[in-house]
Amino acid sequence: MKFYFFLLTTLWFVFPAFAQECTKSISGEVIDFHDKTPLAGALVVVVGQNTSVTTNSLGEFTIDGLCDTAIELEISHPECTSQFLTIDTNDETNLKISLEHHLELLDEVQVVGAAQRQKTASSVEKTVQLQTLERMSGGSLGDALKTVSGVSSLNTGANIVKPVIQGLSGSRVLILNNEVRMQDMEWGDEHAPNIDVSAANRITLIKGAGALQYGGDAIGGVILVSPEKMVAKDSLYGKFLANGMTNGRGGNATVELVRSFENGWFVKAQGSYKRLGDLEAPNYVLSNTGISQVGGSLQIGKNSFKEGWEAFYSYFDSDIAILRASHIGNVDDLIAAINSKQPNFIAPFGYAIDNPSQEVTHHLLKGNYYRRFEGAGKLKIQYDYQQNQRFEYDLRRGEARGIPSIDLTLRTHTISSDFKIDANNKRQLRFGLMGRYQNNTADPSTGVRRLIPDYDKYDVGVFVIGEYYLSSQLTLDTGLRYDFSQIDAKKFYQLSRWEERGYDQDFGDLILEDFGSQLLTNPVLNFHNISGTVGLEYDLGAETAIRANYALSQRAPNPSELFSEGLHHSAARIELGDLRIQSETSHKIAVSTEKNTPDWGYTLTPYANQINDFILLEPSGVEFTIRGAFPVWSYRQTKALLMGIDASLYRQWLSNWRTEHQVSFIKGSDKTLDRALINVPPIRLLNKLIYKRPQWNGLRIALESNYVFEQNEFPPNITVFSPQVNENVVLDINTPPPAYHVLNMDMEMTFKMLKKDDFTIGINISNLLNDSYRDYLNRQRFFADNMGRNVQLRLKLYF
Amino acid sequence: MKTKFFSALAMTSLLFLSCNNDDNTPDPVNEEEVITTLTVTLTAAGGTPIELKSQDLDGDGPDAPVITVSGSLATSTTYSGTIKVLNETESPAEDITLEVEEEDDEHQFFYGISGLNATTEYGNFDDDQNPLGTEFTLTTTDASTGSITFTLRHEPKKPNDGTLADAGGETDIAVTFSVEIE
């Protein structure tokens, strides 16, 4: 609201007064939209004229001496959203104006330095702002999120990046793109979210399952990728953003165009393209690691305070080459790769995307409508459709060359609605319903047995969330959600596998047809999940707050956990799901204390997450084929405990110097087997020094140090028989790589071109010292080093 | 790019209208590339051929390959060897040897001998005169027991120094047979 006042004050001086003989007058009353109480102290301004009045204690106002018959009024109140009204002084002289008396829309106004309105009161939330996103626009969504403490990433090379929140990833992290829950086969470790980070305006991260409106199964957390909010004013503007990179010898570019109208209509179109060749580690080319990516979106809608609608379509296609050296034949090849300090296949730099590779296309279509009811609340209805097409190409022989090994099409329809009751100042209630149908089809023409079977999945969810403002300082939030999910699959099992798993004993009645060496089965599995949350937010004043939250959440197993059955060449492993897997249940307690002043601030978030029946994938044994031995990775369930702390601190030392510090520590243990969990992020320490000199064309220089410790807690390695040396050998598959330190640097300046401060040029250097290192959470750590130095030139133009 | 984008948009709307109704039963997939069987035939002039065979009918399934050796080798004898590779999940069985020989520049067999008094020599080559090895000769000397490992590498470095470590590539077959020379 300060912003509006500022704006109004500015307008005051800008617009000269036109003294005329005018006699028209209007009067009216300003009331709260929700509970209809009068609003005192509301400012009523005649737009474009030097006239303003303030409402009295009864919410009334009168403006005299008006000349025009058609005038525009801006009505604002420190605690409300401003409203614009066009009136005819001949027709209306006694107005009744209702203002939105809650801070609900505050997050639409970007006030520098002020906290964003949270999606929940008591969960830990962090927002990555546009400026940071623009600086990270050459990377991926996962890279941008790593700027938040407690977030790491699970990589397959540098281009496939899955965000990990407090040690959890994949199906445990919900990603919402413009309020649509992404359904893009998020279950696979080598499946990156299909989101174009250069199209995002803001990314909010909610740690834990406290935001039940998005789903009950967010054991890790929720990531909200939001486009820009449209403002109802007549404008046409756009943005061009491009990055050129030395590592990969390519770049990306995004163009965005927005047309909005005073009556609330808006259209936004955006398109992006990215192309990189082979990436380079400090000592060698990472052969076959290029990427080609195309994204686009179109958004049309109409917003007003009372009602609005939006239609949104987005397209995302990425074609990602997978490191050639990571495609291996058997356990001996894997041992050879682990022992060799460099990849077994290095070719000169090239742009070609050869096999192995993956190509994923994601379509997202959404329509929504909202309406506010005076004295009641706001109703929202949304429908969305998503189609995810995934091809994975392996190195194949003969006629199969060029035919994908995996060809899956996932289609999802979702209808959701929710109603928010905010008429009462003391509380806010929200009810919601969700229905979803999903169909997966695996094309049999691949000539490879389906890794994920054909299935139909039905989901129904219902939730209620309440927020109670107990005092001006204390807010209580609670929520409860129920989800039903049914998965109806048609899956072929090899007879030998069916028997080896003991399914012939337990699931004999699922068999539809016997093809000799294969069985067609029809598993129909139902899951009932309950989730709930309760939390408190206590505002201590002086920009300090404490939050405490408990969340119960249950997650049904995903198709990969249930049905996986086959050989993954990319990891030389056989992955086995289990039909007996049940929902996992998480109990998480998180406390956070936070202070945000202009001079300094901190966040301290300890948490404990106990997950019963935690589903995990880890090496469990070896199987022999004519190709030799393969480690078997099986899904199993255990009782897991994740405990950790995320801490961050910033300090503005002098007006130009600022430092930022982050540390995240997490310990994951398997309580059933009394040992460490696999793939738990090691301790990360991040320190940043920022120098800013606004008078020098907004000069900003940032130096960032990233220290990642060695993970010293990991499950034991397994022993396998090696045909090559004719004896049992230890397969060093779980041993983490040593600690590493990487320095990054970013510089930018802003210049005046067409309008004011509209052209920004920046240079970003990642891995400044060109250090060789490997990361524990990179699936390609067995085969090659991470990327070496990358110098990026960034251009941004607003027009 | 623009066309791609708009055609994609059009396609989505189509799919949207047509929805889906695949209640029908999916077709089974017969693995086309699986190698189930390796047969090595060693023939000496005038003698009965000796067959070394590894058969794994469930491919990547849980069952281990069944390995059989039909007899012992004789001392101081030269055998001509041929290797046959089959996919027996298909009926009739597909002879993958043909594919391997056709793509000879991308394949190579390696013979690893341990404990046996025997040596091998490549019998066939690709167009660049680098070894392929579906045909070879094996020459025995004194009596001994040990093993022979046959390894087929896909996309190895060619030429290489004859060791697996130098050749790289990915392993398509790795089978060890226990053999006696008497």
mmCIF file of C-alpha atoms in Angstrom, chain A residues 294 296-297 313 315 317 324 327-330 333 363 383 385 387 395-398 400-401 411 437 439 441 444 447-450 454 490 492 494 496-497 500 515 518 520 567 574 623-628 723-724 726, chain B residues 1 4-5 8-9 12 15-16 19-20 22-23 25-33 35-38 54 56 58-65 96 99 103 106-107 147 153-155 164 170-176:
data_model
loop_
_atom_site.group_PDB
_atom_site.id
_atom_site.type_symbol
_atom_site.label_atom_id
_atom_site.label_comp_id
_atom_site.label_asym_id
_atom_site.label_seq_id
_atom_site.Cartn_x
_atom_site.Cartn_y
_atom_site.Cartn_z
ATOM 1 C CA VAL A 294 11.758 -24.864 -27.586
ATOM 2 C CA GLY A 296 6.134 -21.102 -25.928
ATOM 3 C CA SER A 297 3.037 -19.941 -24.152
ATOM 4 C CA TYR A 313 -1.543 -22.815 -23.218
ATOM 5 C CA TYR A 315 4.310 -25.887 -25.049
ATOM 6 C CA ASP A 317 9.906 -29.503 -26.072
ATOM 7 C CA ARG A 324 27.756 -41.178 -24.405
ATOM 8 C CA HIS A 327 25.653 -45.840 -21.674
ATOM 9 C CA ILE A 328 27.241 -49.083 -20.665
ATOM 10 C CA GLY A 329 26.743 -52.823 -21.066
ATOM 11 C CA ASN A 330 27.185 -54.628 -17.776
ATOM 12 C CA ASP A 333 31.717 -51.823 -17.832
ATOM 13 C CA HIS A 363 1.512 -29.544 -23.691
ATOM 14 C CA TYR A 383 -9.882 -27.269 -15.862
ATOM 15 C CA TYR A 385 -5.267 -30.868 -19.723
ATOM 16 C CA GLN A 387 -0.029 -34.282 -22.525
ATOM 17 C CA LEU A 395 22.331 -47.217 -28.621
ATOM 18 C CA ARG A 396 20.728 -49.989 -30.608
ATOM 19 C CA ARG A 397 21.729 -52.465 -33.214
ATOM 20 C CA GLY A 398 20.499 -53.167 -36.722
ATOM 21 C CA ALA A 400 16.185 -50.915 -34.239
ATOM 22 C CA ARG A 401 18.698 -48.082 -34.560
ATOM 23 C CA ARG A 411 -2.515 -37.637 -20.763
ATOM 24 C CA TYR A 437 -8.194 -38.775 -14.914
ATOM 25 C CA ASN A 439 -4.000 -42.353 -18.997
ATOM 26 C CA THR A 441 0.063 -45.512 -23.135
ATOM 27 C CA PRO A 444 4.774 -51.500 -28.225
ATOM 28 C CA GLY A 447 10.640 -53.582 -29.567
ATOM 29 C CA VAL A 448 11.588 -53.238 -25.921
ATOM 30 C CA ARG A 449 9.348 -54.491 -23.139
ATOM 31 C CA ARG A 450 7.443 -51.626 -21.524
ATOM 32 C CA ASP A 454 -0.472 -48.900 -19.908
ATOM 33 C CA LYS A 490 -2.520 -53.709 -17.888
ATOM 34 C CA PHE A 492 2.948 -57.826 -19.018
ATOM 35 C CA GLN A 494 7.880 -62.192 -17.744
ATOM 36 C CA SER A 496 10.204 -65.926 -14.622
ATOM 37 C CA ARG A 497 9.927 -62.468 -13.008
ATOM 38 C CA GLU A 500 10.746 -64.709 -8.756
ATOM 39 C CA PHE A 515 1.339 -65.832 -23.555
ATOM 40 C CA GLN A 518 4.820 -63.587 -20.665
ATOM 41 C CA LEU A 520 -0.796 -60.200 -19.152
ATOM 42 C CA LEU A 567 17.054 -52.956 -17.654
ATOM 43 C CA ILE A 574 17.805 -53.672 -13.497
ATOM 44 C CA GLU A 623 21.282 -60.823 -11.719
ATOM 45 C CA PHE A 624 23.043 -62.594 -14.556
ATOM 46 C CA THR A 625 22.267 -62.401 -18.221
ATOM 47 C CA ILE A 626 24.242 -63.330 -21.255
ATOM 48 C CA ARG A 627 25.634 -59.807 -21.176
ATOM 49 C CA GLY A 628 27.162 -60.443 -17.802
ATOM 50 C CA PRO A 723 32.969 -62.443 -15.331
ATOM 51 C CA GLN A 724 35.924 -60.444 -16.578
ATOM 52 C CA ASN A 726 36.283 -64.316 -12.725
ATOM 53 C CA MET B 1 9.622 -22.868 -34.583
ATOM 54 C CA LYS B 4 5.961 -26.199 -34.723
ATOM 55 C CA PHE B 5 4.316 -24.212 -31.993
ATOM 56 C CA ALA B 8 1.382 -28.361 -31.649
ATOM 57 C CA LEU B 9 -1.434 -26.128 -30.507
ATOM 58 C CA THR B 12 -3.534 -30.556 -28.722
ATOM 59 C CA LEU B 15 -6.486 -34.676 -29.033
ATOM 60 C CA PHE B 16 -8.554 -32.757 -26.633
ATOM 61 C CA CYS B 19 -10.060 -37.759 -25.893
ATOM 62 C CA ASN B 20 -9.122 -41.368 -25.544
ATOM 63 C CA ASP B 22 -8.260 -47.473 -25.125
ATOM 64 C CA ASP B 23 -9.973 -50.124 -23.094
ATOM 65 C CA THR B 25 -5.846 -54.998 -24.345
ATOM 66 C CA PRO B 26 -2.273 -53.973 -25.070
ATOM 67 C CA ASP B 27 -0.153 -56.144 -27.344
ATOM 68 C CA PRO B 28 2.773 -58.027 -25.898
ATOM 69 C CA VAL B 29 6.214 -56.801 -26.890
ATOM 70 C CA ASN B 30 8.692 -59.301 -28.140
ATOM 71 C CA GLU B 31 12.138 -58.067 -27.420
ATOM 72 C CA GLU B 32 13.857 -57.652 -30.757
ATOM 73 C CA GLU B 33 17.378 -57.119 -29.627
ATOM 74 C CA ILE B 35 20.504 -61.989 -27.091
ATOM 75 C CA THR B 36 19.522 -65.236 -25.449
ATOM 76 C CA THR B 37 21.999 -67.698 -26.830
ATOM 77 C CA LEU B 38 25.678 -67.860 -27.654
ATOM 78 C CA SER B 54 25.142 -70.241 -23.003
ATOM 79 C CA ASP B 56 19.238 -67.465 -21.171
ATOM 80 C CA ASP B 58 14.269 -65.005 -20.213
ATOM 81 C CA GLY B 59 16.774 -62.435 -21.448
ATOM 82 C CA ASP B 60 17.029 -59.675 -18.861
ATOM 83 C CA GLY B 61 14.742 -61.642 -16.533
ATOM 84 C CA PRO B 62 15.806 -63.126 -13.227
ATOM 85 C CA ASP B 63 16.905 -66.550 -14.493
ATOM 86 C CA ALA B 64 20.645 -66.943 -14.975
ATOM 87 C CA PRO B 65 22.033 -68.315 -18.248
ATOM 88 C CA ILE B 96 21.791 -61.988 -34.572
ATOM 89 C CA GLU B 99 23.487 -58.296 -37.831
ATOM 90 C CA GLU B 103 27.765 -54.041 -38.750
ATOM 91 C CA GLU B 106 30.879 -51.579 -34.792
ATOM 92 C CA HIS B 107 31.415 -54.968 -33.216
ATOM 93 C CA SER B 147 38.348 -71.024 -18.796
ATOM 94 C CA ARG B 153 31.591 -55.304 -27.535
ATOM 95 C CA HIS B 154 29.278 -52.898 -29.325
ATOM 96 C CA GLU B 155 30.900 -49.728 -30.635
ATOM 97 C CA LEU B 164 38.873 -54.950 -23.304
ATOM 98 C CA GLU B 170 29.499 -51.522 -24.260
ATOM 99 C CA THR B 171 29.254 -55.188 -23.539
ATOM 100 C CA ASP B 172 26.619 -57.128 -25.456
ATOM 101 C CA ILE B 173 27.845 -60.580 -24.429
ATOM 102 C CA ALA B 174 30.175 -61.742 -21.678
ATOM 103 C CA VAL B 175 30.197 -65.485 -21.058
ATOM 104 C CA THR B 176 32.802 -67.642 -19.350
#
